[in-house]
XYZ file of C-alpha atoms in Angstrom:
766
model
C 0.000 0.000 0.000
C 1.391 3.405 -1.013
C 0.903 5.984 1.727
C 0.593 9.738 1.113
C 3.641 11.829 1.956
C 3.369 14.287 4.866
C 1.623 17.508 3.877
C 0.956 20.863 5.543
C -2.715 20.076 5.089
C -2.540 16.898 7.190
C -5.056 16.715 10.044
C -3.615 17.542 13.486
C -3.515 13.939 14.655
C -0.765 13.173 12.084
C 1.404 16.045 13.265
C 4.684 14.933 14.823
C 4.354 11.263 13.879
C 7.343 9.513 12.346
C 7.000 7.441 9.151
C 6.205 4.042 10.798
C 3.709 5.705 13.146
C 1.985 7.341 10.144
C 1.886 3.954 8.449
C 0.222 2.446 11.507
C -2.413 5.196 11.417
C -3.131 5.198 7.685
C -3.091 1.419 7.048
C -6.740 1.016 7.957
C -7.916 -1.947 5.883
C -7.123 -5.569 6.639
C -5.243 -7.087 9.570
C -2.371 -5.004 10.978
C 0.163 -5.901 13.654
C 2.059 -2.938 15.097
C 5.212 -4.143 16.847
C 5.840 -1.265 19.217
C 9.136 -1.413 21.097
C 9.577 0.119 24.533
C 9.298 3.919 24.477
C 8.442 4.138 20.761
C 5.231 6.167 21.074
C 2.700 3.401 20.508
C -0.034 5.212 22.464
C 0.330 8.234 20.180
C -0.002 5.992 17.117
C -2.953 4.069 18.542
C -4.945 7.165 19.466
C -4.134 8.820 16.134
C -5.382 5.724 14.325
C -8.655 5.806 16.245
C -8.999 9.529 15.551
C -8.329 8.875 11.841
C -11.111 6.270 11.618
C -13.555 8.750 13.148
C -12.315 11.851 11.319
C -12.513 10.182 7.893
C -15.923 8.668 8.733
C -14.784 5.163 7.914
C -17.012 4.036 10.788
C -19.462 5.424 13.306
C -18.165 5.520 16.889
C -20.439 2.582 17.772
C -18.862 0.485 14.985
C -15.351 0.499 16.467
C -14.271 -1.982 19.137
C -11.214 -0.636 20.986
C -9.887 -2.868 23.759
C -7.389 -2.016 26.490
C -6.123 -3.887 29.546
C -6.704 -1.279 32.241
C -9.328 1.334 33.012
C -6.530 3.908 33.198
C -5.471 3.111 29.625
C -9.096 3.327 28.439
C -9.560 6.728 30.118
C -6.331 8.032 28.613
C -7.343 6.792 25.159
C -10.756 8.465 25.415
C -9.180 11.713 26.644
C -6.538 11.841 23.893
C -8.963 11.020 21.092
C -11.415 13.581 22.459
C -8.762 16.297 22.198
C -8.131 15.318 18.554
C -11.671 14.866 17.200
C -13.964 16.406 19.796
C -17.094 15.100 21.511
C -17.671 12.309 18.995
C -15.532 10.078 21.219
C -18.280 10.174 23.865
C -20.382 8.072 21.521
C -17.945 5.142 21.647
C -19.685 2.498 23.762
C -17.146 -0.181 22.883
C -13.965 1.489 24.118
C -12.837 -0.128 27.363
C -11.186 -3.088 29.035
C -11.832 -6.697 28.040
C -13.896 -7.266 31.157
C -15.904 -4.044 30.889
C -16.848 -4.800 27.278
C -17.526 -8.449 28.118
C -19.882 -7.401 30.930
C -21.726 -4.996 28.606
C -22.250 -7.775 26.040
C -23.207 -10.389 28.621
C -25.930 -8.222 30.174
C -27.553 -8.109 26.736
C -27.474 -11.894 26.291
C -27.412 -13.220 29.861
C -30.399 -15.527 29.353
C -28.410 -17.566 26.834
C -26.233 -18.898 29.666
C -28.984 -19.116 32.307
C -28.476 -15.696 33.912
C -30.653 -12.616 34.230
C -29.416 -9.267 32.948
C -29.055 -7.887 36.490
C -26.530 -10.566 37.503
C -24.041 -9.812 40.282
C -20.276 -9.869 39.723
C -18.639 -11.522 42.739
C -15.436 -10.179 44.260
C -12.612 -12.421 45.461
C -13.906 -12.710 49.044
C -17.342 -13.834 47.874
C -15.760 -16.368 45.519
C -13.666 -17.869 48.316
C -16.657 -18.059 50.640
C -18.638 -19.931 48.003
C -15.752 -22.286 47.199
C -15.302 -23.107 50.893
C -18.965 -24.085 51.111
C -18.577 -26.397 48.118
C -15.391 -27.955 49.491
C -17.104 -28.662 52.807
C -20.145 -30.120 51.016
C -17.790 -32.390 49.064
C -16.410 -33.703 52.389
C -12.891 -32.478 51.635
C -10.338 -31.144 54.116
C -10.057 -27.423 53.341
C -6.643 -27.301 55.014
C -5.316 -29.867 52.569
C -7.271 -28.549 49.586
C -7.558 -24.769 50.170
C -10.336 -22.783 48.552
C -7.814 -20.250 47.295
C -5.973 -22.971 45.383
C -9.213 -24.162 43.748
C -10.099 -20.559 42.922
C -6.729 -20.112 41.223
C -7.246 -23.239 39.129
C -10.748 -22.195 38.082
C -9.484 -18.753 37.120
C -6.761 -20.401 35.048
C -9.266 -22.670 33.307
C -11.451 -19.705 32.454
C -8.441 -17.805 31.117
C -7.852 -20.758 28.811
C -11.474 -20.664 27.644
C -12.306 -24.000 29.286
C -15.764 -24.770 30.676
C -16.196 -27.719 33.068
C -17.188 -29.886 30.084
C -13.883 -29.034 28.383
C -11.631 -30.235 31.215
C -9.654 -33.385 30.565
C -8.499 -35.828 33.218
C -5.097 -34.154 33.528
C -6.607 -30.769 34.373
C -9.121 -32.318 36.757
C -6.315 -34.165 38.546
C -4.807 -30.854 39.631
C -7.220 -30.616 42.575
C -8.341 -33.147 45.199
C -7.057 -36.226 43.354
C -9.163 -35.738 40.265
C -12.196 -33.903 41.652
C -11.347 -30.575 40.018
C -13.864 -30.960 37.195
C -16.644 -31.934 39.590
C -16.055 -28.939 41.855
C -15.684 -26.545 38.916
C -19.063 -27.707 37.601
C -20.613 -27.352 41.070
C -19.190 -23.850 41.372
C -20.610 -22.777 38.015
C -24.021 -24.254 38.841
C -24.055 -22.428 42.162
C -23.194 -19.143 40.439
C -26.099 -19.579 38.033
C -28.429 -20.305 40.964
C -27.250 -17.078 42.630
C -27.629 -15.122 39.368
C -23.946 -14.257 39.683
C -20.664 -14.628 37.850
C -17.010 -13.940 38.552
C -14.654 -11.876 36.405
C -13.557 -14.892 34.397
C -17.164 -15.545 33.376
C -17.511 -12.136 31.730
C -15.448 -13.361 28.797
C -15.973 -17.119 29.086
C -19.779 -16.845 28.988
C -19.574 -14.540 25.968
C -17.172 -16.918 24.221
C -19.658 -19.757 24.786
C -22.502 -17.594 23.445
C -20.543 -16.536 20.349
C -19.682 -20.166 19.596
C -23.207 -21.479 20.118
C -25.426 -18.712 18.747
C -24.698 -17.823 15.130
C -27.127 -14.892 15.116
C -25.413 -13.184 18.055
C -21.997 -13.819 16.537
C -23.060 -12.457 13.145
C -24.563 -9.348 14.753
C -21.304 -8.413 16.465
C -19.144 -9.381 13.489
C -21.138 -7.042 11.249
C -21.267 -4.278 13.879
C -17.541 -4.030 14.497
C -16.089 -2.730 11.231
C -12.787 -1.995 12.963
C -11.173 -3.677 15.956
C -8.184 -2.245 17.835
C -6.335 -4.031 20.619
C -3.641 -2.581 22.882
C -0.947 -4.711 24.632
C -1.787 -7.714 22.469
C 1.190 -9.660 23.842
C -0.631 -9.828 27.194
C -3.784 -11.556 25.907
C -4.712 -14.953 27.276
C -6.468 -17.772 25.428
C -10.064 -16.715 26.082
C -9.332 -13.123 25.041
C -7.570 -14.338 21.914
C -10.423 -16.677 20.921
C -13.009 -13.951 21.599
C -11.176 -11.425 19.414
C -10.526 -13.872 16.585
C -14.214 -14.739 16.351
C -15.309 -11.095 16.271
C -12.775 -10.168 13.575
C -13.746 -12.787 10.978
C -16.264 -10.669 9.032
C -14.359 -7.476 8.155
C -10.878 -8.632 9.227
C -9.969 -5.007 9.979
C -8.180 -5.852 13.217
C -5.203 -3.824 14.397
C -3.222 -5.263 17.303
C -0.506 -3.227 18.979
C 2.040 -4.906 21.209
C 5.600 -5.979 21.848
C 6.529 -9.662 21.963
C 9.702 -8.659 23.848
C 7.590 -7.323 26.734
C 5.364 -10.364 27.302
C 5.993 -11.004 31.017
C 2.652 -12.137 32.444
C 2.429 -15.871 31.698
C 1.774 -16.451 35.421
C -1.609 -14.813 34.992
C -2.460 -16.528 31.709
C -0.844 -14.316 29.046
C 0.444 -16.208 26.016
C 3.214 -14.686 23.926
C 2.277 -17.179 21.187
C -0.819 -15.076 20.406
C 1.265 -12.234 18.991
C 3.853 -14.557 17.414
C 1.209 -16.335 15.308
C -0.690 -13.216 14.219
C 0.333 -13.626 10.567
C -0.825 -17.243 10.607
C -4.188 -16.290 12.111
C -4.632 -13.415 9.663
C -2.879 -14.194 6.356
C -1.634 -11.170 4.480
C -1.370 -9.069 7.632
C 0.712 -5.904 7.489
C 3.540 -5.900 10.046
C 4.648 -2.413 11.093
C 7.616 -1.955 13.421
C 7.928 1.075 15.678
C 11.640 1.135 16.499
C 12.532 4.790 17.134
C 12.763 5.158 20.891
C 11.949 8.486 22.543
C 12.878 7.485 26.103
C 16.363 6.057 26.568
C 19.961 6.691 25.517
C 21.728 4.604 22.833
C 23.830 2.741 25.410
C 20.738 1.683 27.376
C 18.908 0.558 24.231
C 21.918 -1.369 22.963
C 22.310 -3.120 26.325
C 18.647 -4.151 26.340
C 18.816 -5.265 22.697
C 21.933 -7.315 23.389
C 20.137 -9.275 26.101
C 16.825 -9.854 24.288
C 18.604 -10.961 21.103
C 19.340 -14.251 22.894
C 15.644 -15.203 22.784
C 14.549 -17.392 19.904
C 10.784 -16.872 20.277
C 10.485 -13.329 18.949
C 9.524 -11.468 15.800
C 12.521 -9.154 16.017
C 13.141 -5.415 15.905
C 16.011 -3.037 16.646
C 15.436 0.013 18.828
C 17.315 3.211 18.023
C 17.270 6.834 19.098
C 18.516 10.276 18.118
C 19.510 10.986 21.724
C 23.191 11.503 22.730
C 25.060 8.376 23.870
C 24.984 9.298 27.562
C 26.476 7.001 30.228
C 27.204 3.365 29.597
C 25.205 0.855 31.609
C 27.119 0.302 34.831
C 27.547 -3.223 36.212
C 28.662 -3.386 39.841
C 29.744 -6.473 41.766
C 29.365 -6.291 45.550
C 30.142 -8.677 48.380
C 26.658 -9.268 49.759
C 23.067 -8.033 50.103
C 23.730 -5.456 52.838
C 26.556 -3.950 50.807
C 24.238 -3.831 47.801
C 21.779 -1.734 49.819
C 24.577 0.476 51.152
C 25.961 1.033 47.668
C 22.579 1.965 46.218
C 22.020 4.363 49.125
C 25.380 6.032 48.471
C 24.657 6.329 44.746
C 21.282 7.955 45.471
C 22.829 10.382 47.954
C 25.342 11.279 45.255
C 22.445 12.012 42.879
C 20.891 14.254 45.543
C 24.138 16.195 45.955
C 24.167 16.685 42.188
C 20.764 18.358 42.438
C 18.697 15.486 41.018
C 15.262 14.705 42.394
C 14.904 11.277 43.966
C 11.406 11.140 42.468
C 13.232 10.288 39.234
C 15.014 7.275 40.765
C 13.720 3.706 40.979
C 15.005 0.429 42.392
C 13.642 -2.609 40.560
C 13.686 -6.038 42.203
C 12.815 -9.456 40.836
C 11.078 -10.652 44.025
C 9.221 -8.712 46.705
C 11.337 -10.043 49.553
C 14.317 -8.102 48.148
C 12.775 -4.792 49.192
C 13.391 -5.448 52.883
C 17.147 -4.835 52.723
C 16.637 -1.457 51.029
C 13.820 -0.398 53.341
C 15.951 -1.032 56.405
C 18.936 0.783 54.899
C 16.878 3.797 53.844
C 15.314 4.033 57.302
C 18.787 4.128 58.862
C 20.044 6.921 56.579
C 16.777 8.889 56.463
C 16.103 8.318 52.767
C 12.385 8.736 51.889
C 10.997 5.888 49.786
C 7.747 4.455 48.479
C 6.775 0.894 47.628
C 4.767 0.737 44.397
C 2.506 -2.171 43.497
C 2.541 -3.695 46.961
C 2.915 -3.118 50.674
C 6.068 -2.143 52.458
C 7.812 -5.290 53.656
C 6.665 -5.147 57.277
C 3.103 -4.269 56.227
C 2.519 -7.476 54.264
C -0.090 -9.772 55.760
C 2.196 -12.775 56.232
C 4.874 -10.620 57.872
C 2.363 -9.025 60.227
C 1.079 -12.498 61.168
C 4.603 -13.748 61.879
C 5.429 -10.630 63.879
C 2.240 -11.109 65.906
C 3.457 -14.561 66.980
C 6.817 -13.088 67.980
C 5.186 -10.202 69.851
C 2.997 -12.540 71.926
C 6.036 -14.623 72.854
C 8.061 -11.540 73.768
C 5.181 -9.750 75.511
C 2.262 -11.957 76.671
C 0.125 -8.865 77.376
C 0.045 -7.863 73.703
C -3.674 -8.407 73.085
C -3.662 -7.019 69.536
C -1.066 -9.573 68.495
C -2.945 -12.393 70.253
C -6.176 -11.461 68.471
C -4.428 -11.544 65.113
C -3.044 -15.086 65.421
C -5.556 -16.797 67.702
C -7.118 -18.583 64.728
C -4.362 -18.220 62.112
C -3.921 -20.820 60.836
C -7.401 -22.208 61.425
C -7.644 -24.069 64.737
C -11.361 -24.724 64.792
C -12.070 -21.804 67.104
C -15.449 -20.209 66.511
C -16.447 -16.631 67.267
C -18.268 -17.679 70.427
C -15.203 -19.315 71.946
C -13.048 -16.278 71.221
C -15.746 -13.980 72.641
C -15.748 -15.910 75.935
C -12.009 -15.360 76.282
C -12.547 -11.650 75.646
C -15.283 -11.534 78.288
C -13.069 -13.181 80.894
C -10.163 -10.862 80.062
C -12.360 -7.781 80.482
C -14.001 -9.042 83.668
C -10.714 -9.771 85.437
C -8.577 -7.107 83.787
C -6.055 -9.602 82.441
C -4.416 -10.096 79.023
C -6.150 -12.327 76.482
C -3.337 -14.890 76.575
C -3.749 -15.203 80.348
C -7.524 -15.437 80.009
C -7.140 -18.214 77.439
C -5.024 -20.180 79.892
C -7.456 -19.676 82.797
C -10.583 -20.548 80.860
C -9.165 -24.004 80.190
C -9.972 -24.934 83.815
C -13.667 -24.195 83.296
C -16.505 -25.738 81.362
C -17.158 -22.539 79.423
C -15.766 -23.976 76.204
C -16.674 -26.930 74.046
C -14.182 -29.813 74.102
C -12.954 -28.839 70.621
C -12.374 -25.206 71.590
C -10.726 -26.277 74.869
C -8.283 -28.486 72.946
C -7.523 -25.734 70.458
C -6.882 -23.109 73.136
C -4.959 -25.636 75.213
C -2.605 -26.413 72.328
C -2.051 -22.725 71.599
C -1.436 -21.797 75.245
C 0.917 -24.753 75.649
C 2.861 -23.843 72.515
C 3.266 -20.240 73.662
C 4.533 -21.292 77.073
C 7.038 -23.651 75.466
C 8.239 -20.989 72.997
C 8.740 -18.496 75.832
C 10.848 -21.049 77.690
C 12.906 -21.710 74.568
C 13.489 -17.983 74.104
C 15.953 -17.995 77.000
C 18.436 -20.323 75.284
C 17.499 -20.391 71.594
C 18.855 -17.813 69.109
C 15.920 -15.633 68.138
C 16.100 -16.367 64.375
C 15.966 -20.096 65.121
C 13.116 -19.509 67.573
C 11.188 -17.652 64.871
C 11.651 -20.537 62.424
C 10.468 -22.971 65.069
C 7.377 -20.897 65.917
C 6.369 -20.549 62.265
C 6.808 -24.284 61.698
C 5.213 -25.593 64.892
C 2.257 -23.222 64.711
C 1.401 -24.564 61.270
C 1.767 -21.128 59.718
C 4.481 -22.153 57.255
C 2.558 -25.285 56.304
C -0.563 -23.185 55.673
C 1.212 -21.429 52.789
C 3.061 -24.523 51.614
C -0.161 -26.378 50.827
C -1.451 -23.444 48.798
C 0.155 -24.057 45.427
C 0.109 -20.582 43.944
C 2.609 -17.919 42.897
C 1.274 -15.690 45.675
C 1.873 -18.374 48.312
C 5.409 -18.978 47.070
C 6.128 -15.265 47.367
C 4.753 -15.212 50.925
C 7.088 -18.066 51.888
C 10.026 -16.146 50.411
C 9.037 -13.133 52.493
C 8.915 -15.238 55.673
C 12.393 -16.548 54.879
C 13.626 -12.983 54.449
C 12.018 -11.965 57.760
C 13.969 -14.634 59.638
C 17.136 -13.599 57.822
C 16.557 -9.987 58.843
C 16.420 -11.017 62.511
C 19.998 -12.287 62.352
C 21.268 -8.715 62.258
C 19.865 -7.901 65.727
C 21.180 -9.055 69.076
C 17.798 -10.065 70.489
C 14.143 -10.538 69.675
C 13.329 -7.374 71.649
C 15.848 -5.332 69.633
C 14.423 -6.627 66.380
C 10.804 -5.884 67.332
C 11.830 -2.388 68.400
C 13.468 -1.875 64.998
C 10.279 -2.987 63.240
C 8.234 -0.512 65.278
C 10.523 2.318 64.226
C 10.290 1.260 60.571
C 6.500 1.077 60.671
C 6.340 4.544 62.228
C 8.507 6.072 59.523
C 5.989 7.367 56.995
C 7.126 10.593 55.351
C 4.739 13.253 54.107
C 2.963 12.281 50.904
C 4.219 15.328 48.999
C 7.882 14.672 49.821
C 10.141 13.390 47.021
C 10.800 9.668 47.426
C 12.819 6.888 45.858
C 10.532 4.321 44.229
C 11.024 0.629 45.027
C 9.039 -1.956 43.078
C 9.163 -5.269 41.274
C 10.058 -5.320 37.591
C 6.552 -6.565 36.797
C 5.041 -3.514 38.488
C 7.391 -1.193 36.574
C 6.136 -2.118 33.111
C 4.962 1.030 31.344
C 6.859 3.355 33.722
C 10.140 5.222 33.237
C 12.732 6.955 35.427
C 15.902 8.949 34.813
C 17.971 6.558 36.951
C 17.149 2.907 37.533
C 18.978 0.500 39.862
C 18.522 -3.137 38.827
C 19.510 -5.208 41.841
C 19.990 -8.878 42.609
C 21.114 -9.944 39.131
C 22.372 -13.355 40.222
C 21.603 -16.853 39.067
C 18.735 -18.344 41.031
C 17.370 -14.917 41.922
C 17.201 -13.452 38.411
C 16.501 -15.510 36.442
C 14.363 -17.033 39.147
C 15.326 -20.620 39.869
C 11.714 -21.463 40.643
C 10.654 -20.199 37.216
C 13.348 -22.231 35.492
C 12.506 -25.379 37.443
C 8.808 -25.097 36.635
C 8.935 -23.782 33.067
C 12.279 -24.672 31.511
C 13.263 -22.871 28.314
C 9.941 -21.012 27.967
C 10.367 -19.538 31.449
C 13.989 -18.637 30.732
C 12.871 -16.623 27.707
C 10.215 -14.857 29.767
C 12.795 -14.044 32.442
C 14.963 -12.563 29.688
C 12.030 -10.467 28.478
C 11.698 -9.281 32.073
C 15.363 -8.210 31.986
C 14.655 -6.316 28.758
C 11.699 -4.545 30.365
C 13.837 -3.681 33.404
C 16.657 -2.074 31.418
C 14.318 -0.091 29.176
C 12.669 1.628 32.173
C 15.799 3.840 32.391
C 15.931 7.144 30.538
C 19.449 8.338 31.322
C 21.215 5.909 33.649
C 20.939 2.180 34.367
C 22.955 0.487 37.128
C 22.962 -3.315 37.419
C 24.202 -4.843 40.682
C 25.010 -8.444 41.561
C 26.195 -9.767 44.913
C 28.670 -12.573 45.503
C 26.858 -13.746 48.641
C 23.325 -13.874 50.006
C 22.471 -14.979 53.517
C 19.805 -17.671 53.627
C 18.713 -19.312 56.900
C 21.830 -18.039 58.624
C 24.218 -19.504 56.033
C 26.211 -17.483 53.561
C 25.393 -18.852 50.111
C 27.632 -17.748 47.281
C 26.365 -17.081 43.791
C 27.456 -16.107 40.326
C 26.232 -13.159 38.277
C 23.084 -13.642 36.246
C 23.567 -15.009 32.752
C 21.889 -11.773 31.639
C 24.951 -9.876 32.894
C 27.053 -12.016 30.554
C 24.750 -11.159 27.658
C 25.246 -7.384 28.006
C 27.335 -6.021 25.093
C 30.804 -4.982 26.316
C 30.797 -1.873 24.134
C 27.836 -0.444 26.025
C 28.686 -1.375 29.616
C 31.329 -0.597 32.206
C 32.025 -2.859 35.163
C 33.382 -2.319 38.636
C 33.671 -4.379 41.781
C 33.949 -3.495 45.453
C 35.495 -6.871 46.257
C 39.104 -5.712 46.589
C 40.216 -6.943 43.215
C 38.717 -10.362 43.809
C 35.917 -10.154 41.280
C 37.607 -12.742 39.090
C 36.904 -15.253 41.833
C 33.186 -14.512 41.552
C 32.292 -13.824 37.941
C 31.359 -16.906 35.961
C 32.726 -17.062 32.442
C 29.642 -16.368 30.388
C 31.532 -15.399 27.217
C 31.010 -18.907 25.817
C 27.960 -20.497 27.350
C 26.623 -23.055 24.888
C 27.211 -26.057 27.083
C 25.809 -24.668 30.370
C 22.501 -24.029 28.562
C 22.152 -27.614 27.386
C 19.895 -28.763 30.220
C 17.556 -25.789 29.852
C 17.294 -26.470 26.122
C 16.090 -29.957 27.070
C 13.500 -28.375 29.336
C 14.951 -29.318 32.731
C 15.368 -25.690 33.717
C 18.939 -25.826 34.991
C 22.365 -26.868 33.842
C 25.809 -27.273 35.418
C 27.028 -23.866 34.311
C 24.942 -21.848 36.731
C 24.774 -24.003 39.821
C 26.124 -22.438 42.996
C 29.499 -21.051 42.052
C 30.977 -20.834 45.514
C 30.401 -21.990 49.064
C 31.744 -22.343 52.577
C 33.120 -25.830 53.035
C 32.537 -27.748 56.276
C 36.217 -27.443 57.155
C 36.022 -23.684 56.989
C 37.965 -23.041 53.775
C 36.383 -20.827 51.187
C 36.338 -22.016 47.618
C 35.297 -20.038 44.564
C 34.448 -21.710 41.301
C 34.458 -20.337 37.800
C 33.368 -22.259 34.739
C 35.257 -22.281 31.466
C 34.438 -24.126 28.289
C 36.384 -26.738 26.382
C 35.171 -27.990 22.968
C 32.700 -30.513 24.343
C 32.341 -30.119 28.078
C 32.215 -27.692 30.962
C 35.338 -27.777 33.116
C 35.261 -26.607 36.724
C 38.324 -24.694 37.886
C 38.861 -23.869 41.536
C 40.663 -21.010 43.175
C 41.319 -21.459 46.839
C 40.874 -18.409 48.962
C 41.838 -17.639 52.523
C 40.917 -19.829 55.462
C 38.125 -18.706 57.735
C 38.791 -19.233 61.416
C 36.268 -21.094 63.532
C 37.714 -20.523 67.005
C 38.807 -17.544 69.089
C 42.312 -16.247 68.385
C 44.921 -14.133 70.201
C 47.520 -13.626 67.482
C 46.190 -10.270 66.303
C 47.426 -6.732 66.952
C 46.509 -3.144 66.152
C 47.636 -2.224 62.656
C 47.420 -5.769 61.269
C 45.823 -6.302 57.851
C 43.095 -8.942 58.091
C 40.358 -10.487 55.960
C 36.705 -10.939 56.927
C 34.370 -13.129 54.892
C 31.622 -10.509 54.757
C 33.473 -7.176 54.844
C 36.661 -8.056 52.942
C 40.105 -6.609 53.776
C 40.786 -4.097 56.502
C 43.192 -2.917 59.214
C 42.710 -3.500 62.957
C 42.150 -0.177 64.728
C 41.248 -1.320 68.261
C 41.127 -4.546 70.255
C 38.771 -5.189 73.192
C 38.995 -8.776 74.373
C 37.840 -10.970 71.502
C 36.166 -8.043 69.709
C 37.958 -6.042 67.034
C 37.335 -2.581 65.589
C 38.466 -2.812 61.959
C 38.659 -0.156 59.243
C 37.562 -2.104 56.170
C 38.537 -0.872 52.734
C 35.049 -1.195 51.287
C 32.684 -1.275 54.276
C 34.222 1.304 56.632
C 34.712 0.697 60.371
C 33.005 -2.395 61.779
C 33.059 -4.231 65.106
C 33.577 -7.993 64.634
C 34.573 -11.120 66.560
C 38.250 -12.064 66.160
C 37.295 -15.656 65.333
C 35.827 -14.462 62.029
C 38.973 -12.861 60.621
C 42.244 -14.169 59.246
C 45.545 -12.390 59.036
C 45.983 -11.353 55.442
């Protein structure tokens, strides 16, 4: 198709568009796929295209279906188009999210699936309540087969476009030893009886109607002369099937998306939908938006170098007219605390240079990583905000765990007792808990004391008496253990023996896995404090530190939450194997998950406008043990010409960096779908004998060869052969010089970490 050259007489919506953007606007007939790279102005092109269809009267507003993923995106689209073509946009009833449009359609045809037009849309709490009733009626143990797990499966089935009749034995086997299909059918029948549906039904019911009723399908196919879809790479199966059916009449469907930014498979998105667009719509025009208006050339080249390693992509090359700017900085640090210190120092340097911290973001792969930065920022007075989630100590699972610890440390803490009295479920009803409250008020005693006293009465049922008796006994035992047990170990024991850890372990969901990671990080955080009381006091200070809303703040968020956002400076932390890419993702998804993790790395880098800093640590502390790691394979994929590296590990970075320059063999196992290979297993560790060994991997023609470099010995016993002025080595803080000696405690000026107070048994003369 030959497009008209730009002209002074062009309508205003074409003003300022580059050639590919103009092509995306003016190619109105037939299927069109607009591959819009990060920061390439796809929203401008999409709104201009919609304005063009209206301005040229190719269709009435009611004949255009324009689908977005969020209400915010729909509002922005309506606002932008309104500025270009005026009030006509108000007559667009079919501009909105998938679910909003699905609900509008379903209310018109509700009777075709057994509903009335005034059906109720259940929220998550109502869904769980209904599922619990069905699980109980099916005589299943809800502790073993949680309602939340069944709800997650049902949501997944609906995202795939599967009704209960469509489930095969394999899908049904995912819940209660094959009863998934039965319970899904019971759930759907109960919804119909209640004249209700959940969010998944809004599209699934309409898909069923469109497949079954030819007249309804034909009506919508003829109505929608043009279909436009934003973020097409994020569509799931039911959305894809729904769109494909509606587009068959006119075939004027324009999908805008970026296969390199498909990062939501965990909620049903399928990157295959965008990859097979040309197969679904033969003769489709493919338009690539590659001119980036956000980032510098170095940042774009770094991101392109990483994503080029994916095989499942349509391909494009981002470029910009911007000056080169800074190269992407890659920093190696000793451990997690040093990572947080280094980021804090870098941000303070930005402040001194007159930059606003509102333009700075820290992106993490997993939510539990935020804790280290929150604690560091509290200590140095750096304002911060958590986006897309709660601050670490505000998360429900952390507050539950802290409540257990508070009751053990302070039996009179009634608020904490109330929070955990029936978490996890102990079979305590409201009446039993009320009786304990009544006794506590009558005698002026704490709830924990009242629970113990009421056991000697007949006020409670035998079941409630047993439940309270077990809880009171556990608390007494934990308090006794607190005298001799290290508080991190005590916390682990409480979480295990209370059943709290098991409660999340049986819930097989991504959310539950994240909660378990957060609990692990909580216990790790306790290791830095001398006592349980000191730790709880620290938490109280953190929770009380909420700066004024209008104050500039550093943003901390997960990479997933950052999609669509941009900042002048971005710190990308925790780029180590097992953390990013996530080992759990690789174990569960193999090569497909690896490619999605790489797309996540691409998204992370392209959030930066002017400066991107990638940090990897040689050590992370897990359950009290220092576990050594190697840099993420994504670090090895960064183009050397566009990066600069530094290490704070006293010249020892060669001991830590894996050789990723030739990595064909280490990827062999992932290529076979196992999710891990020998090249990125733990690269270093503390041996039982106390010697520290670092491993790097090099490649010979046909096999991976492990080479070892012995490092210094780490002492395990007290020592007296040290003196002021001696140069020593500490496993965590590196090299330093002894400044003061007090018994078996040393004040040492470390080269990288500054002055620290350590035990002499943890240093060696170096």
